[in-house]
CSV table of N, CA and C in Angstrom, one decimal:
chain,number,residue,atom,x,y,z
N,12,MET,N,-37.8,37.0,-66.8
N,12,MET,CA,-38.6,37.3,-65.2
N,12,MET,C,-37.0,37.7,-64.9
N,13,LYS,N,-35.2,37.2,-65.3
N,13,LYS,CA,-34.6,38.2,-64.8
N,13,LYS,C,-34.1,39.4,-64.5
N,14,LYS,N,-34.7,39.6,-66.1
N,14,LYS,CA,-34.3,41.0,-66.1
N,14,LYS,C,-34.9,41.7,-65.5
N,15,SER,N,-36.8,41.7,-65.2
N,15,SER,CA,-37.6,42.5,-64.6
N,15,SER,C,-37.3,42.6,-62.7
N,16,LEU,N,-36.4,41.7,-62.5
N,16,LEU,CA,-35.6,40.7,-61.1
N,16,LEU,C,-34.8,42.1,-60.8
N,17,ARG,N,-33.7,41.8,-61.5
N,17,ARG,CA,-32.9,42.9,-61.6
N,17,ARG,C,-33.0,44.1,-61.9
N,18,TYR,N,-34.4,44.9,-62.6
N,18,TYR,CA,-34.7,45.7,-62.4
N,18,TYR,C,-35.5,45.8,-60.5
N,19,ILE,N,-36.3,45.4,-60.4
N,19,ILE,CA,-37.1,45.2,-59.0
N,19,ILE,C,-35.9,45.6,-57.8
N,20,SER,N,-34.9,44.5,-58.0
N,20,SER,CA,-33.8,44.5,-56.8
N,20,SER,C,-33.2,46.1,-56.8
N,21,SER,N,-33.1,46.5,-58.0
N,21,SER,CA,-32.4,47.8,-58.0
N,21,SER,C,-33.1,48.8,-57.3
N,22,ILE,N,-34.1,48.6,-57.9
N,22,ILE,CA,-35.3,50.2,-57.5
N,22,ILE,C,-35.7,49.9,-56.1
N,23,PHE,N,-35.4,48.7,-55.7
N,23,PHE,CA,-35.8,48.5,-53.7
N,23,PHE,C,-34.3,49.0,-53.5
N,24,ILE,N,-33.1,49.2,-53.6
N,24,ILE,CA,-32.0,49.0,-53.0
N,24,ILE,C,-31.3,50.4,-53.4
N,25,LEU,N,-31.9,50.9,-54.3
N,25,LEU,CA,-31.9,52.7,-54.3
N,25,LEU,C,-32.9,53.5,-53.6
N,26,ALA,N,-33.7,52.5,-53.3
N,26,ALA,CA,-34.7,53.3,-52.3
N,26,ALA,C,-34.3,53.3,-51.1
N,27,VAL,N,-33.7,51.9,-50.5
N,27,VAL,CA,-33.9,52.1,-49.4
N,27,VAL,C,-31.8,53.2,-48.8
N,28,LEU,N,-31.8,53.2,-50.0
N,28,LEU,CA,-30.0,54.2,-49.9
N,28,LEU,C,-30.5,55.5,-49.9
N,29,ILE,N,-31.4,56.3,-50.8
N,29,ILE,CA,-31.9,57.4,-50.9
N,29,ILE,C,-32.8,57.5,-49.1
N,30,GLY,N,-33.6,56.5,-48.7
N,30,GLY,CA,-34.0,56.3,-47.8
N,30,GLY,C,-33.0,57.1,-46.3
N,31,ILE,N,-32.3,55.9,-46.8
N,31,ILE,CA,-31.1,56.4,-45.1
N,31,ILE,C,-30.5,57.6,-45.3
N,32,ASP,N,-30.9,57.9,-46.6
N,32,ASP,CA,-29.7,59.4,-46.8
N,32,ASP,C,-30.9,60.7,-46.2
N,33,ARG,N,-32.0,60.1,-46.4
N,33,ARG,CA,-33.1,61.7,-45.6
N,33,ARG,C,-33.0,61.3,-44.7
N,34,VAL,N,-33.0,59.7,-44.1
N,34,VAL,CA,-33.8,59.8,-42.5
N,34,VAL,C,-32.6,60.5,-41.9
N,35,THR,N,-31.1,60.3,-42.3
N,35,THR,CA,-30.2,60.5,-41.7
N,35,THR,C,-30.1,62.1,-41.4
N,36,LYS,N,-30.3,62.6,-42.8
N,36,LYS,CA,-30.4,64.3,-43.0
N,36,LYS,C,-31.7,64.9,-42.2
N,37,TYR,N,-32.6,63.8,-42.0
N,37,TYR,CA,-33.7,65.0,-41.1
N,37,TYR,C,-32.8,64.6,-39.7
N,38,LEU,N,-32.6,63.7,-39.5
N,38,LEU,CA,-32.2,63.3,-38.1
N,38,LEU,C,-31.2,64.1,-37.8
N,39,SER,N,-30.1,65.0,-38.4
N,39,SER,CA,-28.8,65.6,-38.6
N,39,SER,C,-29.7,67.2,-38.1
N,40,LEU,N,-31.0,67.7,-38.8
N,40,LEU,CA,-31.8,68.8,-38.9
N,40,LEU,C,-32.1,69.0,-37.6
N,41,ILE,N,-32.9,67.8,-36.6
N,41,ILE,CA,-33.9,67.8,-35.8
N,41,ILE,C,-32.7,68.0,-34.5
N,42,TYR,N,-31.5,67.4,-34.7
N,42,TYR,CA,-30.7,66.9,-33.2
N,42,TYR,C,-29.6,67.4,-33.4
N,43,LEU,N,-29.4,68.6,-34.6
N,43,LEU,CA,-28.1,68.9,-34.8
N,43,LEU,C,-28.5,70.5,-35.1
N,44,LYS,N,-28.9,70.8,-35.8
N,44,LYS,CA,-28.7,72.2,-36.2
N,44,LYS,C,-29.2,73.4,-35.0
N,45,ASP,N,-28.2,74.6,-34.8
N,45,ASP,CA,-28.7,75.3,-33.9
N,45,ASP,C,-27.6,74.8,-32.1
N,46,LYS,N,-26.9,73.7,-32.6
N,46,LYS,CA,-26.5,73.2,-31.6
N,46,LYS,C,-25.0,73.1,-31.5
N,47,GLU,N,-24.3,72.8,-30.6
N,47,GLU,CA,-23.2,72.0,-30.3
N,47,GLU,C,-22.6,71.1,-31.1
N,48,PRO,N,-21.8,70.9,-31.7
N,48,PRO,CA,-21.2,69.8,-32.5
N,48,PRO,C,-21.2,68.5,-31.7
N,49,PHE,N,-21.6,67.1,-31.9
N,49,PHE,CA,-21.6,65.9,-30.8
N,49,PHE,C,-20.3,65.5,-31.8
N,50,THR,N,-19.7,65.1,-30.2
N,50,THR,CA,-18.4,64.5,-30.5
N,50,THR,C,-18.9,63.1,-29.9
N,51,ILE,N,-18.1,61.9,-31.0
N,51,ILE,CA,-18.1,60.8,-31.1
N,51,ILE,C,-16.7,59.9,-30.6
N,52,ILE,N,-15.7,60.2,-31.2
N,52,ILE,CA,-14.5,60.4,-30.8
N,52,ILE,C,-13.9,61.7,-30.6
N,53,LYS,N,-13.3,61.9,-29.6
N,53,LYS,CA,-12.7,63.5,-29.5
N,53,LYS,C,-11.4,63.1,-30.0
N,54,GLY,N,-11.5,64.5,-31.1
N,54,GLY,CA,-10.4,64.5,-32.2
N,54,GLY,C,-10.2,64.4,-33.3
N,55,VAL,N,-11.4,63.2,-33.7
N,55,VAL,CA,-11.3,62.5,-34.5
N,55,VAL,C,-12.2,62.3,-35.8
N,56,LEU,N,-14.0,62.5,-34.9
N,56,LEU,CA,-15.1,62.1,-35.3
N,56,LEU,C,-16.1,62.9,-34.9
N,57,GLN,N,-16.9,63.7,-34.9
N,57,GLN,CA,-18.4,64.4,-34.9
N,57,GLN,C,-19.0,64.4,-35.9
N,58,LEU,N,-20.2,65.0,-35.1
N,58,LEU,CA,-21.4,65.3,-35.8
N,58,LEU,C,-21.9,66.6,-35.8
N,59,THR,N,-22.4,67.5,-37.0
N,59,THR,CA,-22.1,68.8,-37.2
N,59,THR,C,-23.3,69.3,-37.8
N,60,TYR,N,-23.5,70.2,-37.9
N,60,TYR,CA,-25.0,70.6,-38.6
N,60,TYR,C,-24.3,71.9,-40.0
N,61,LEU,N,-24.4,71.4,-41.3
N,61,LEU,CA,-23.9,72.6,-41.9
N,61,LEU,C,-24.6,72.4,-43.0
N,62,GLN,N,-25.0,73.7,-43.8
N,62,GLN,CA,-25.6,73.7,-45.0
N,62,GLN,C,-25.0,74.4,-45.7
N,63,ASN,N,-24.8,73.0,-47.2
N,63,ASN,CA,-23.6,73.3,-48.2
N,63,ASN,C,-24.3,74.0,-49.5
N,64,THR,N,-24.0,74.8,-49.7
N,64,THR,CA,-24.5,75.2,-51.4
N,64,THR,C,-23.3,74.8,-52.2
N,65,GLY,N,-22.9,73.9,-52.0
N,65,GLY,CA,-21.3,74.1,-53.1
N,65,GLY,C,-21.3,72.5,-52.6
N,66,SER,N,-19.7,72.1,-53.5
N,66,SER,CA,-19.1,71.1,-53.2
N,66,SER,C,-18.5,70.9,-52.6
N,67,ALA,N,-17.4,69.7,-52.6
N,67,ALA,CA,-16.7,69.6,-51.3
N,67,ALA,C,-16.0,70.2,-51.1
N,68,TRP,N,-14.8,71.4,-50.0
N,68,TRP,CA,-14.3,72.3,-49.5
N,68,TRP,C,-15.2,73.9,-50.3
N,69,GLY,N,-16.2,73.4,-50.8
N,69,GLY,CA,-17.1,75.1,-51.0
N,69,GLY,C,-16.6,75.2,-51.7
N,70,MET,N,-16.2,74.1,-52.8
N,70,MET,CA,-16.2,74.7,-54.6
N,70,MET,C,-17.3,75.0,-54.9
N,71,LEU,N,-17.1,76.1,-55.9
N,71,LEU,CA,-18.5,76.2,-56.7
N,71,LEU,C,-20.0,76.8,-56.1
N,72,GLU,N,-19.3,76.9,-54.8
N,72,GLU,CA,-21.0,77.7,-53.7
N,72,GLU,C,-21.5,78.4,-54.3
N,73,GLY,N,-22.9,78.0,-54.1
N,73,GLY,CA,-24.0,79.0,-54.6
N,73,GLY,C,-24.6,78.8,-56.0
N,74,LYS,N,-23.8,77.8,-57.0
N,74,LYS,CA,-24.2,77.2,-58.4
N,74,LYS,C,-25.0,75.7,-58.4
N,75,GLN,N,-25.5,76.2,-57.4
N,75,GLN,CA,-27.3,75.2,-57.6
N,75,GLN,C,-27.8,74.6,-58.6
N,76,THR,N,-27.7,75.8,-59.8
N,76,THR,CA,-28.4,75.0,-61.1
N,76,THR,C,-27.6,73.9,-61.5
N,77,PHE,N,-26.6,74.5,-62.4
N,77,PHE,CA,-25.3,73.6,-62.2
N,77,PHE,C,-25.1,72.8,-61.9
N,78,PHE,N,-25.2,72.4,-60.6
N,78,PHE,CA,-25.2,70.8,-59.6
N,78,PHE,C,-26.5,69.7,-60.5
N,79,ILE,N,-27.3,70.8,-60.4
N,79,ILE,CA,-28.8,70.0,-60.6
N,79,ILE,C,-29.0,69.5,-62.2
N,80,ILE,N,-28.0,70.7,-62.8
N,80,ILE,CA,-28.3,70.0,-64.1
N,80,ILE,C,-27.1,68.9,-64.3
N,81,ILE,N,-26.2,69.3,-64.1
N,81,ILE,CA,-25.1,68.0,-64.1
N,81,ILE,C,-25.4,66.6,-63.7
N,82,THR,N,-26.6,66.8,-62.4
N,82,THR,CA,-26.7,65.5,-61.6
N,82,THR,C,-28.1,64.9,-62.5
N,83,PHE,N,-28.8,65.6,-62.9
N,83,PHE,CA,-29.9,64.9,-63.8
N,83,PHE,C,-29.1,64.2,-65.1
N,84,VAL,N,-28.5,64.9,-66.0
N,84,VAL,CA,-27.4,64.6,-66.6
N,84,VAL,C,-26.8,63.2,-66.7
N,85,MET,N,-25.7,63.0,-65.6
N,85,MET,CA,-25.3,62.0,-64.9
N,85,MET,C,-26.0,60.8,-65.0
N,86,LEU,N,-27.2,61.0,-63.9
N,86,LEU,CA,-28.5,60.0,-63.6
N,86,LEU,C,-28.9,59.4,-65.3
N,87,ALA,N,-29.3,60.5,-66.1
N,87,ALA,CA,-29.5,60.1,-67.4
N,87,ALA,C,-28.6,58.8,-67.8
N,88,VAL,N,-27.1,59.2,-67.8
N,88,VAL,CA,-26.2,58.4,-68.2
N,88,VAL,C,-26.4,57.1,-67.9
N,89,MET,N,-26.6,57.2,-66.3
N,89,MET,CA,-26.3,55.4,-65.8
N,89,MET,C,-27.8,55.0,-66.1
N,90,THR,N,-28.5,55.4,-66.3
N,90,THR,CA,-30.0,54.8,-66.4
N,90,THR,C,-30.1,54.1,-67.6
N,91,PHE,N,-29.3,55.0,-68.4
N,91,PHE,CA,-28.9,54.6,-69.9
N,91,PHE,C,-28.4,53.4,-70.1
N,92,VAL,N,-27.0,53.6,-69.3
N,92,VAL,CA,-25.6,52.7,-69.3
N,92,VAL,C,-26.9,50.9,-68.3
N,93,PHE,N,-27.6,51.4,-67.3
N,93,PHE,CA,-28.0,50.6,-66.8
N,93,PHE,C,-29.1,49.4,-67.1
N,94,VAL,N,-30.0,50.4,-67.9
N,94,VAL,CA,-30.8,49.8,-69.1
N,94,VAL,C,-30.0,48.7,-70.2
N,95,ILE,N,-29.0,49.4,-70.9
N,95,ILE,CA,-28.9,48.4,-72.3
N,95,ILE,C,-28.0,47.3,-71.7
N,96,MET,N,-27.3,47.3,-70.6
N,96,MET,CA,-26.5,46.6,-69.7
N,96,MET,C,-26.9,45.3,-70.1
N,97,PRO,N,-25.8,44.0,-70.4
N,97,PRO,CA,-26.0,42.8,-70.1
N,97,PRO,C,-26.3,42.1,-69.5
N,98,HIS,N,-27.7,41.4,-68.9
N,98,HIS,CA,-27.7,40.6,-67.9
N,98,HIS,C,-27.3,39.4,-68.1
N,99,GLU,N,-25.7,39.6,-67.5
N,99,GLU,CA,-24.8,38.8,-66.8
N,99,GLU,C,-24.5,39.0,-66.0
N,100,ARG,N,-24.4,37.5,-65.6
N,100,ARG,CA,-23.4,37.3,-64.0
N,100,ARG,C,-22.3,38.4,-63.8
N,101,LYS,N,-21.5,38.8,-64.8
N,101,LYS,CA,-20.1,39.7,-64.8
N,101,LYS,C,-20.3,41.0,-64.3
N,102,TYR,N,-21.9,41.4,-64.8
N,102,TYR,CA,-22.3,42.9,-64.8
N,102,TYR,C,-22.9,43.6,-63.6
N,103,ARG,N,-23.1,42.1,-62.9
N,103,ARG,CA,-23.4,42.7,-61.4
N,103,ARG,C,-22.7,43.5,-60.6
N,104,PRO,N,-21.7,43.7,-60.6
N,104,PRO,CA,-21.0,44.7,-59.5
N,104,PRO,C,-21.3,45.7,-60.2
N,105,LEU,N,-21.0,46.0,-61.5
N,105,LEU,CA,-21.1,47.4,-62.6
N,105,LEU,C,-22.3,47.7,-62.3
N,106,CYS,N,-24.0,46.9,-61.9
N,106,CYS,CA,-24.8,46.9,-61.8
N,106,CYS,C,-25.0,47.8,-60.8
N,107,ALA,N,-24.5,47.2,-59.6
N,107,ALA,CA,-24.4,47.8,-58.0
N,107,ALA,C,-24.0,49.1,-57.7
N,108,VAL,N,-22.8,49.0,-58.7
N,108,VAL,CA,-22.0,50.6,-58.3
N,108,VAL,C,-22.7,51.3,-58.6
N,109,LEU,N,-24.0,51.4,-60.3
N,109,LEU,CA,-24.6,52.2,-60.6
N,109,LEU,C,-25.8,52.5,-59.5
N,110,VAL,N,-25.9,51.9,-59.3
N,110,VAL,CA,-27.5,52.0,-58.3
N,110,VAL,C,-27.0,52.9,-57.4
N,111,THR,N,-26.0,52.6,-57.0
N,111,THR,CA,-25.2,53.2,-55.4
N,111,THR,C,-25.2,54.5,-55.7
N,112,LEU,N,-24.3,55.1,-56.6
N,112,LEU,CA,-23.6,55.8,-57.2
N,112,LEU,C,-25.0,56.7,-58.1
N,113,ALA,N,-26.2,56.1,-58.1
N,113,ALA,CA,-27.4,56.8,-58.8
N,113,ALA,C,-28.0,57.9,-57.4
N,114,ALA,N,-28.0,56.4,-56.2
N,114,ALA,CA,-28.6,57.2,-54.9
N,114,ALA,C,-27.9,57.8,-54.0
N,115,GLY,N,-26.6,58.0,-54.2
N,115,GLY,CA,-25.8,59.3,-53.8
N,115,GLY,C,-26.1,60.8,-54.7
N,116,ALA,N,-26.4,60.7,-55.9
N,116,ALA,CA,-26.3,61.3,-56.5
N,116,ALA,C,-28.3,61.9,-56.2
N,117,ALA,N,-29.0,61.1,-56.4
N,117,ALA,CA,-30.5,61.3,-56.5
N,117,ALA,C,-30.3,62.2,-54.9
N,118,GLY,N,-30.1,61.7,-53.4
N,118,GLY,CA,-29.8,62.0,-52.2
N,118,GLY,C,-29.7,64.0,-52.0
N,119,ASN,N,-28.6,64.1,-52.9
N,119,ASN,CA,-28.2,65.6,-52.7
N,119,ASN,C,-29.0,66.4,-53.3
N,120,LEU,N,-29.8,65.8,-54.9
N,120,LEU,CA,-30.2,66.2,-56.0
N,120,LEU,C,-31.6,66.8,-55.2
N,121,ILE,N,-32.2,66.0,-54.1
N,121,ILE,CA,-32.9,66.2,-53.8
N,121,ILE,C,-33.2,67.4,-52.6
N,122,ASP,N,-31.8,67.4,-51.6
N,122,ASP,CA,-31.6,69.0,-51.1
N,122,ASP,C,-31.5,69.8,-52.0
N,123,ARG,N,-30.9,69.7,-52.9
N,123,ARG,CA,-30.7,71.1,-53.9
N,123,ARG,C,-32.1,71.3,-54.7
N,124,ILE,N,-32.5,70.7,-54.7
N,124,ILE,CA,-33.8,71.0,-54.9
N,124,ILE,C,-34.7,71.5,-54.2
N,125,ALA,N,-35.0,71.1,-53.1
N,125,ALA,CA,-36.0,71.3,-52.3
N,125,ALA,C,-35.5,72.6,-51.2
N,126,ASN,N,-34.3,72.4,-50.9
N,126,ASN,CA,-33.9,73.4,-49.9
N,126,ASN,C,-32.9,74.8,-50.8
N,127,GLY,N,-31.7,74.1,-51.6
N,127,GLY,CA,-31.2,75.5,-52.0
N,127,GLY,C,-29.3,74.9,-51.3
N,128,TYR,N,-29.3,73.7,-51.1
N,128,TYR,CA,-28.2,73.9,-50.4
N,128,TYR,C,-28.1,71.7,-49.7
N,129,VAL,N,-27.2,71.4,-49.7
N,129,VAL,CA,-27.2,70.0,-49.3
N,129,VAL,C,-27.0,69.9,-47.8
N,130,HIS,N,-27.8,69.2,-47.2
N,130,HIS,CA,-27.4,68.4,-45.0
N,130,HIS,C,-26.0,68.2,-45.4
N,131,ASP,N,-25.5,68.3,-44.7
N,131,ASP,CA,-24.2,67.2,-44.3
N,131,ASP,C,-24.0,67.4,-42.8
N,132,PHE,N,-23.4,66.5,-42.5
N,132,PHE,CA,-23.5,66.8,-41.0
N,132,PHE,C,-21.9,65.4,-40.6
N,133,ILE,N,-21.5,64.8,-41.3
N,133,ILE,CA,-20.2,63.9,-40.5
N,133,ILE,C,-18.9,65.0,-40.4
N,134,TYR,N,-18.4,65.1,-39.8
N,134,TYR,CA,-17.2,65.8,-40.1
N,134,TYR,C,-16.0,65.0,-39.0
N,135,PHE,N,-15.0,64.1,-40.1
N,135,PHE,CA,-13.6,63.5,-39.2
N,135,PHE,C,-12.5,65.1,-39.1
N,136,GLN,N,-12.5,65.5,-37.6
N,136,GLN,CA,-11.4,66.4,-37.4
N,136,GLN,C,-10.0,65.9,-37.4
N,137,LEU,N,-9.6,65.1,-37.1
N,137,LEU,CA,-8.3,64.2,-37.3
N,137,LEU,C,-7.7,64.7,-38.8
N,138,ILE,N,-8.4,64.8,-39.7
N,138,ILE,CA,-7.7,65.3,-41.1
N,138,ILE,C,-8.1,65.9,-41.6
N,139,ASP,N,-8.8,66.7,-40.8
N,139,ASP,CA,-9.8,67.9,-41.2
N,139,ASP,C,-10.4,67.8,-43.0
N,140,PHE,N,-11.2,66.8,-43.0
N,140,PHE,CA,-11.7,66.8,-43.8
N,140,PHE,C,-13.5,67.4,-44.6
N,141,PRO,N,-14.0,67.3,-45.0
N,141,PRO,CA,-14.9,68.2,-45.4
N,141,PRO,C,-16.2,67.8,-44.8
N,142,VAL,N,-17.5,68.4,-44.3
N,142,VAL,CA,-18.4,67.7,-43.8
N,142,VAL,C,-19.2,67.1,-44.8
N,143,PHE,N,-19.6,65.8,-44.5
N,143,PHE,CA,-20.5,65.1,-45.4
N,143,PHE,C,-21.3,64.2,-44.8
N,144,ASN,N,-22.1,63.8,-45.9
N,144,ASN,CA,-23.4,63.1,-45.4
N,144,ASN,C,-23.3,61.5,-46.0
N,145,PHE,N,-24.3,60.9,-45.5
N,145,PHE,CA,-24.7,59.2,-46.4
N,145,PHE,C,-24.6,59.4,-48.0
N,146,ALA,N,-24.8,60.2,-48.6
N,146,ALA,CA,-25.5,60.7,-50.1
N,146,ALA,C,-23.9,60.7,-50.6
N,147,ASP,N,-23.4,61.4,-49.8
N,147,ASP,CA,-21.5,61.6,-50.4
N,147,ASP,C,-20.9,60.0,-50.2
N,148,ILE,N,-21.1,59.4,-48.9
N,148,ILE,CA,-20.5,58.8,-49.1
N,148,ILE,C,-20.8,57.1,-50.1
N,149,CYS,N,-22.5,57.5,-50.4
N,149,CYS,CA,-22.6,56.6,-51.6
N,149,CYS,C,-21.7,57.0,-52.8
N,150,VAL,N,-21.8,58.5,-53.4
N,150,VAL,CA,-20.9,58.7,-54.6
N,150,VAL,C,-19.8,58.0,-54.1
N,151,VAL,N,-18.8,58.8,-53.3
N,151,VAL,CA,-16.8,58.7,-53.4
N,151,VAL,C,-17.1,57.2,-53.3
N,152,LEU,N,-17.6,55.7,-52.8
N,152,LEU,CA,-17.4,55.1,-52.7
N,152,LEU,C,-17.5,54.0,-53.8
N,153,SER,N,-19.0,54.6,-54.3
N,153,SER,CA,-19.2,53.9,-55.9
N,153,SER,C,-18.2,54.2,-56.8
N,154,MET,N,-17.9,55.2,-56.4
N,154,MET,CA,-16.6,55.9,-57.5
N,154,MET,C,-15.6,55.2,-57.6
N,155,ILE,N,-15.0,55.1,-56.3
N,155,ILE,CA,-14.1,54.3,-56.2
N,155,ILE,C,-13.9,53.4,-57.1
N,156,ALA,N,-14.9,52.3,-56.4
N,156,ALA,CA,-15.7,51.0,-56.9
N,156,ALA,C,-15.1,51.1,-58.1
N,157,LEU,N,-16.1,52.0,-58.9
N,157,LEU,CA,-16.0,52.3,-60.6
N,157,LEU,C,-14.7,52.2,-61.3
N,158,VAL,N,-13.6,53.0,-60.7
N,158,VAL,CA,-12.1,53.0,-61.0
N,158,VAL,C,-11.5,51.7,-61.2
N,159,VAL,N,-12.1,51.3,-59.7
N,159,VAL,CA,-11.5,49.8,-59.7
N,159,VAL,C,-11.3,48.9,-60.9
N,160,LEU,N,-12.9,48.7,-60.9
N,160,LEU,CA,-13.8,47.9,-61.8
N,160,LEU,C,-13.1,48.1,-63.2
N,161,ILE,N,-13.4,49.3,-64.1
N,161,ILE,CA,-12.6,49.5,-65.2
N,161,ILE,C,-11.1,49.7,-65.2
N,162,PHE,N,-10.3,49.8,-64.3
N,162,PHE,CA,-8.8,49.3,-64.6
N,162,PHE,C,-8.4,48.0,-64.3
N,163,PHE,N,-9.4,47.2,-63.4
N,163,PHE,CA,-8.6,46.0,-62.7
N,163,PHE,C,-9.6,44.7,-62.8
N,164,VAL,N,-11.2,44.9,-63.4
N,164,VAL,CA,-11.8,43.6,-63.8
N,164,VAL,C,-12.3,43.4,-64.9
N,165,TYR,N,-12.6,44.6,-65.4
N,165,TYR,CA,-13.6,44.8,-66.6
N,165,TYR,C,-12.7,45.1,-68.1
N,166,LYS,N,-12.5,44.2,-68.9
N,166,LYS,CA,-12.1,44.6,-70.3
N,166,LYS,C,-12.2,45.2,-71.1
N,167,ASP,N,-11.4,46.5,-71.8
N,167,ASP,CA,-12.4,47.2,-72.8
N,167,ASP,C,-13.5,46.9,-73.3
N,168,GLU,N,-13.6,45.7,-74.2
N,168,GLU,CA,-14.7,44.4,-75.0
N,168,GLU,C,-16.1,44.5,-74.1
N,169,ASP,N,-15.7,44.3,-72.9
N,169,ASP,CA,-16.6,44.4,-71.6
N,169,ASP,C,-18.0,45.6,-72.3
N,170,PHE,N,-16.8,46.9,-72.6
N,170,PHE,CA,-17.9,47.6,-72.4
N,170,PHE,C,-18.6,48.2,-74.0
N,171,ASN,N,-18.4,47.0,-74.8
N,171,ASN,CA,-18.6,47.0,-76.1
N,171,ASN,C,-20.2,47.2,-76.5
N,172,PHE,N,-20.9,46.6,-75.4
N,172,PHE,CA,-22.7,47.1,-75.7
N,172,PHE,C,-23.1,48.0,-75.7
N,173,ILE,N,-22.1,49.1,-75.1
N,173,ILE,CA,-22.3,50.3,-75.5
N,173,ILE,C,-22.2,50.8,-76.4
N,174,LYS,N,-20.7,51.1,-77.8
N,174,LYS,CA,-20.7,51.0,-78.9
N,174,LYS,C,-21.9,50.2,-79.8
N,175,GLU,N,-21.8,48.9,-79.1
N,175,GLU,CA,-23.4,48.6,-80.3
N,175,GLU,C,-24.8,48.8,-80.4
N,176,LYS,N,-25.2,50.1,-79.2
N,176,LYS,CA,-26.3,50.0,-78.9
N,176,LYS,C,-26.7,51.7,-80.0
N,177,PHE,N,-25.2,52.6,-79.9
N,177,PHE,CA,-25.2,53.4,-80.5
N,177,PHE,C,-25.5,53.7,-82.1
N,178,ARG,N,-24.2,51.7,-82.4
N,178,ARG,CA,-23.9,51.4,-83.5
N,178,ARG,C,-25.3,51.5,-83.8
N,179,ARG,N,-26.5,50.4,-83.8
N,179,ARG,CA,-27.4,50.0,-83.5
N,179,ARG,C,-28.7,51.0,-84.1
N,180,GLY,N,-28.4,51.8,-83.1
N,180,GLY,CA,-29.3,53.3,-83.1
N,180,GLY,C,-28.8,54.4,-84.5
N,181,LYS,N,-27.4,54.1,-85.4
N,181,LYS,CA,-27.1,55.2,-86.2
N,181,LYS,C,-27.7,54.1,-87.5
N,182,LYS,N,-28.0,53.0,-86.8
N,182,LYS,CA,-27.9,52.0,-88.5
N,182,LYS,C,-29.5,52.5,-88.9
N,183,ASN,N,-30.5,52.2,-87.6
N,183,ASN,CA,-32.1,52.3,-87.6
N,183,ASN,C,-32.0,53.7,-88.1
N,184,LYS,N,-31.3,54.7,-87.8
N,184,LYS,CA,-31.6,55.8,-88.5
N,184,LYS,C,-31.4,56.3,-90.0
N,185,SER,N,-30.3,55.4,-90.1
N,185,SER,CA,-30.0,55.7,-91.7
N,185,SER,C,-31.0,54.8,-92.6
N,186,SER,N,-31.8,53.4,-91.9
N,186,SER,CA,-32.5,53.1,-93.1
N,186,SER,C,-34.1,53.6,-92.9
N,187,ILE,N,-34.7,54.5,-91.8
N,187,ILE,CA,-35.1,54.8,-92.1
N,187,ILE,C,-35.5,56.2,-92.5
N,188,GLU,N,-34.6,56.7,-92.8
N,188,GLU,CA,-34.2,57.8,-94.0
N,188,GLU,C,-33.9,57.1,-95.2
N,189,GLU,N,-33.5,56.4,-95.3
N,189,GLU,CA,-33.6,55.6,-96.6
N,189,GLU,C,-34.7,55.4,-97.5
N,190,ASP,N,-36.1,54.6,-96.1
N,190,ASP,CA,-37.2,54.2,-96.6
N,190,ASP,C,-37.8,55.5,-96.7
N,191,GLY,N,-37.4,56.9,-96.3
N,191,GLY,CA,-38.1,58.2,-96.8
N,191,GLY,C,-38.9,59.0,-95.8
N,192,GLY,N,-38.1,58.3,-94.0
N,192,GLY,CA,-38.6,58.7,-93.0
N,192,GLY,C,-40.3,57.9,-92.3
N,193,GLU,N,-40.1,57.1,-93.1
N,193,GLU,CA,-41.4,56.2,-92.8
N,193,GLU,C,-41.4,55.7,-91.6
């Protein structure tokens, strides 16, 4: 019961975060495309429409296939870790980080597949930060949280569940080979 509740709540949160990303990108398309930027705080924050075919600061511009493949690989790894992660209270923060990171990655993946670019619309003029979107916020905040968790919260042995899964996989494979592949 606990395991299925974690999966259901995680899928719900994932869907909500992706939904927020989709709605905000749609609104940026409707209200910002081909229009002057909308200033929220003069000289600090504005909303503007941008079609981003690269990553931050335009790096790897036009490499959509690369981004799509990398995102699918990252989503597969995150799903694998999420599924094999012990259902203990101490792993809840890691679970939340994986769900948020997956939502951000999926939000931009949807754009890349559907449009060949990502809709960006939030611009911090004050520091001339690259234009970004809600999915980017999910990715950046979850990566910061992941680094904090790995360096300051979890110990190396807290990740033994990953090593153990590979050990069991190798053990099962070798027993099958010893049995003649049956």
